[in-house]
PDB file of C-alpha atoms in Angstrom:
ATOM      1  CA  MET A1240      -0.028   0.197   0.057  1.00  0.00           C
ATOM      2  CA  ASN A1241       1.371   3.301  -1.346  1.00  0.00           C
ATOM      3  CA  LEU A1242      -0.083   6.837   0.398  1.00  0.00           C
ATOM      4  CA  ILE A1243      -0.213   8.932  -2.774  1.00  0.00           C
ATOM      5  CA  ALA A1244      -2.287  11.959  -1.819  1.00  0.00           C
ATOM      6  CA  ILE A1245      -3.614  13.770   1.012  1.00  0.00           C
ATOM      7  CA  THR A1246      -6.536  16.266   0.819  1.00  0.00           C
ATOM      8  CA  LEU A1247      -7.722  19.236   3.285  1.00  0.00           C
ATOM      9  CA  ASP A1248     -10.615  21.138   3.245  1.00  0.00           C
ATOM     10  CA  CYS A1249     -11.008  24.522   3.030  1.00  0.00           C
ATOM     11  CA  PRO A1250     -12.622  27.724   2.333  1.00  0.00           C
ATOM     12  CA  ASP A1251     -10.354  28.697  -0.828  1.00  0.00           C
ATOM     13  CA  PRO A1252      -8.317  26.287  -2.708  1.00  0.00           C
ATOM     14  CA  PRO A1253      -6.040  28.533  -4.552  1.00  0.00           C
ATOM     15  CA  ALA A1254      -5.602  30.233  -1.661  1.00  0.00           C
ATOM     16  CA  LEU A1255      -3.975  27.546   0.970  1.00  0.00           C
ATOM     17  CA  ALA A1256      -2.596  25.937  -1.670  1.00  0.00           C
ATOM     18  CA  ALA A1257      -0.489  29.154  -2.341  1.00  0.00           C
ATOM     19  CA  PHE A1258       0.544  29.106   1.163  1.00  0.00           C
ATOM     20  CA  TYR A1259       1.534  25.033   0.959  1.00  0.00           C
ATOM     21  CA  GLN A1260       3.325  26.075  -1.830  1.00  0.00           C
ATOM     22  CA  GLN A1261       5.536  28.582  -0.628  1.00  0.00           C
ATOM     23  CA  ALA A1262       5.584  27.148   2.817  1.00  0.00           C
ATOM     24  CA  THR A1263       6.969  23.277   1.007  1.00  0.00           C
ATOM     25  CA  GLY A1264       8.474  24.245  -2.393  1.00  0.00           C
ATOM     26  CA  LEU A1265       5.972  21.697  -3.680  1.00  0.00           C
ATOM     27  CA  GLU A1266       5.178  22.162  -7.455  1.00  0.00           C
ATOM     28  CA  PRO A1267       1.571  23.264  -8.324  1.00  0.00           C
ATOM     29  CA  HIS A1268      -0.701  20.870  -9.992  1.00  0.00           C
ATOM     30  CA  PRO A1269      -1.489  22.598 -13.660  1.00  0.00           C
ATOM     31  CA  ARG A1270      -5.313  21.726 -14.082  1.00  0.00           C
ATOM     32  CA  SER A1271      -5.769  23.598 -10.459  1.00  0.00           C
ATOM     33  CA  ASP A1272      -8.806  25.579  -9.954  1.00  0.00           C
ATOM     34  CA  ALA A1273     -10.912  27.944  -7.409  1.00  0.00           C
ATOM     35  CA  GLU A1274     -12.929  24.158  -6.435  1.00  0.00           C
ATOM     36  CA  PHE A1275      -9.727  22.049  -6.079  1.00  0.00           C
ATOM     37  CA  ALA A1276      -5.597  22.980  -5.970  1.00  0.00           C
ATOM     38  CA  GLY A1277      -2.859  20.600  -5.397  1.00  0.00           C
ATOM     39  CA  LEU A1278       0.925  20.078  -5.484  1.00  0.00           C
ATOM     40  CA  ASN A1279       3.061  17.976  -6.742  1.00  0.00           C
ATOM     41  CA  ARG A1280       6.007  16.147  -5.072  1.00  0.00           C
ATOM     42  CA  GLU A1281       8.941  14.675  -6.760  1.00  0.00           C
ATOM     43  CA  ASP A1282       8.009  11.152  -5.364  1.00  0.00           C
ATOM     44  CA  GLY A1283       4.373  11.334  -6.610  1.00  0.00           C
ATOM     45  CA  LEU A1284       2.632  12.270  -3.169  1.00  0.00           C
ATOM     46  CA  PHE A1285       0.223  14.643  -4.117  1.00  0.00           C
ATOM     47  CA  LEU A1286      -1.808  17.393  -1.614  1.00  0.00           C
ATOM     48  CA  GLY A1287      -4.963  18.579  -2.414  1.00  0.00           C
ATOM     49  CA  PHE A1288      -6.886  21.237  -1.300  1.00  0.00           C
ATOM     50  CA  GLN A1289     -10.785  21.013  -2.144  1.00  0.00           C
ATOM     51  CA  ARG A1290     -13.586  24.064  -1.223  1.00  0.00           C
ATOM     52  CA  VAL A1291     -16.341  23.236   1.271  1.00  0.00           C
ATOM     53  CA  ASP A1292     -19.458  25.378   1.770  1.00  0.00           C
ATOM     54  CA  HIS A1293     -19.933  26.586   5.477  1.00  0.00           C
ATOM     55  CA  TYR A1294     -16.191  25.714   6.062  1.00  0.00           C
ATOM     56  CA  ARG A1295     -15.538  25.568   9.989  1.00  0.00           C
ATOM     57  CA  ALA A1296     -11.980  25.823  11.163  1.00  0.00           C
ATOM     58  CA  PRO A1297     -10.819  23.621  13.350  1.00  0.00           C
ATOM     59  CA  SER A1298     -10.253  24.393  17.480  1.00  0.00           C
ATOM     60  CA  TRP A1299      -7.318  23.252  18.157  1.00  0.00           C
ATOM     61  CA  PRO A1300      -6.379  22.337  21.205  1.00  0.00           C
ATOM     62  CA  GLY A1301     -10.279  22.465  21.717  1.00  0.00           C
ATOM     63  CA  GLN A1302     -12.498  19.817  20.039  1.00  0.00           C
ATOM     64  CA  THR A1303     -15.291  22.319  19.664  1.00  0.00           C
ATOM     65  CA  VAL A1304     -14.623  21.911  15.804  1.00  0.00           C
ATOM     66  CA  PRO A1305     -12.050  18.956  15.831  1.00  0.00           C
ATOM     67  CA  GLN A1306      -8.494  19.083  14.199  1.00  0.00           C
ATOM     68  CA  GLN A1307      -9.725  16.740  11.439  1.00  0.00           C
ATOM     69  CA  LEU A1308      -6.149  16.357  10.345  1.00  0.00           C
ATOM     70  CA  HIS A1309      -2.033  17.044  11.533  1.00  0.00           C
ATOM     71  CA  LEU A1310       0.886  17.412   9.243  1.00  0.00           C
ATOM     72  CA  CYS A1311       4.124  17.385  10.408  1.00  0.00           C
ATOM     73  CA  PHE A1312       7.396  19.061   8.619  1.00  0.00           C
ATOM     74  CA  GLN A1313      11.173  18.294  10.211  1.00  0.00           C
ATOM     75  CA  VAL A1314      13.059  21.416   9.618  1.00  0.00           C
ATOM     76  CA  GLU A1315      16.778  22.213  10.541  1.00  0.00           C
ATOM     77  CA  ASP A1316      15.750  25.789  12.244  1.00  0.00           C
ATOM     78  CA  LEU A1317      12.240  25.924  14.092  1.00  0.00           C
ATOM     79  CA  ASP A1318      12.622  29.795  14.611  1.00  0.00           C
ATOM     80  CA  GLU A1319      13.811  30.368  11.400  1.00  0.00           C
ATOM     81  CA  VAL A1320      11.203  28.051   9.036  1.00  0.00           C
ATOM     82  CA  GLU A1321       8.418  29.525  12.284  1.00  0.00           C
ATOM     83  CA  ALA A1322       9.114  33.393  11.482  1.00  0.00           C
ATOM     84  CA  ARG A1323       8.708  32.544   7.318  1.00  0.00           C
ATOM     85  CA  LEU A1324       5.692  30.517   8.149  1.00  0.00           C
ATOM     86  CA  LEU A1325       4.263  33.526   9.797  1.00  0.00           C
ATOM     87  CA  GLU A1326       5.371  36.087   7.409  1.00  0.00           C
ATOM     88  CA  LEU A1327       3.535  33.732   4.923  1.00  0.00           C
ATOM     89  CA  GLY A1328      -0.169  33.917   6.911  1.00  0.00           C
ATOM     90  CA  ALA A1329       0.266  31.116   9.462  1.00  0.00           C
ATOM     91  CA  GLY A1330      -1.055  31.211  13.294  1.00  0.00           C
ATOM     92  CA  LYS A1331       0.396  30.298  16.296  1.00  0.00           C
ATOM     93  CA  PRO A1332      -1.754  29.072  18.736  1.00  0.00           C
ATOM     94  CA  ASP A1333      -0.820  29.912  22.333  1.00  0.00           C
ATOM     95  CA  HIS A1334      -1.199  26.166  23.327  1.00  0.00           C
ATOM     96  CA  GLN A1335       2.741  24.843  22.616  1.00  0.00           C
ATOM     97  CA  PRO A1336       2.597  21.069  24.082  1.00  0.00           C
ATOM     98  CA  ASN A1337       6.049  19.946  22.953  1.00  0.00           C
ATOM     99  CA  GLY A1338       8.523  22.573  24.228  1.00  0.00           C
ATOM    100  CA  ASP A1339      11.802  23.491  22.509  1.00  0.00           C
ATOM    101  CA  SER A1340      11.268  20.484  20.515  1.00  0.00           C
ATOM    102  CA  ALA A1341       8.314  21.845  18.241  1.00  0.00           C
ATOM    103  CA  ARG A1342       5.975  24.212  17.701  1.00  0.00           C
ATOM    104  CA  VAL A1343       2.278  23.703  16.647  1.00  0.00           C
ATOM    105  CA  LEU A1344       1.331  26.191  14.010  1.00  0.00           C
ATOM    106  CA  THR A1345      -2.130  26.843  12.096  1.00  0.00           C
ATOM    107  CA  ASP A1346      -2.188  27.514   7.998  1.00  0.00           C
ATOM    108  CA  PRO A1347      -4.484  29.953   6.759  1.00  0.00           C
ATOM    109  CA  ALA A1348      -8.033  27.712   6.845  1.00  0.00           C
ATOM    110  CA  GLY A1349      -7.242  26.929  10.477  1.00  0.00           C
ATOM    111  CA  HIS A1350      -5.481  23.594  10.212  1.00  0.00           C
ATOM    112  CA  PRO A1351      -3.296  22.783  12.864  1.00  0.00           C
ATOM    113  CA  PHE A1352       0.302  21.358  11.552  1.00  0.00           C
ATOM    114  CA  CYS A1353       3.803  20.677  13.521  1.00  0.00           C
ATOM    115  CA  LEU A1354       7.721  21.532  12.885  1.00  0.00           C
ATOM    116  CA  THR A1355       9.650  19.100  14.271  1.00  0.00           C
ATOM    117  CA  LEU A1356      13.597  18.951  14.211  1.00  0.00           C
ATOM    118  CA  LYS A1357      15.396  16.847  12.277  1.00  0.00           C
TER     119      LYS A1357
END
């Protein structure tokens, strides 16, 4: 079994795809549009973003609206990558459970994701 795609619900697929493209350097899928946008990785993994009417962002760490999905990214320098992602529109929740070894951020649609040290 091979994981080939991960798709996130969101209110604005092109905007969220642009955030993750700038964050990761993945290539935009040529058939992306306002309803469904995607990014391709060289090894074939596809990261998709689909429009959902009346989308409700997760309320991490609370469970009023569960997180739905949680992505993790390994990085060389937590401070440097965090600063760059905050400039791109990420948010940083007050609750940071992993101290100096990881950071929890949220993408512009509210999905939490982690940065962890390599």
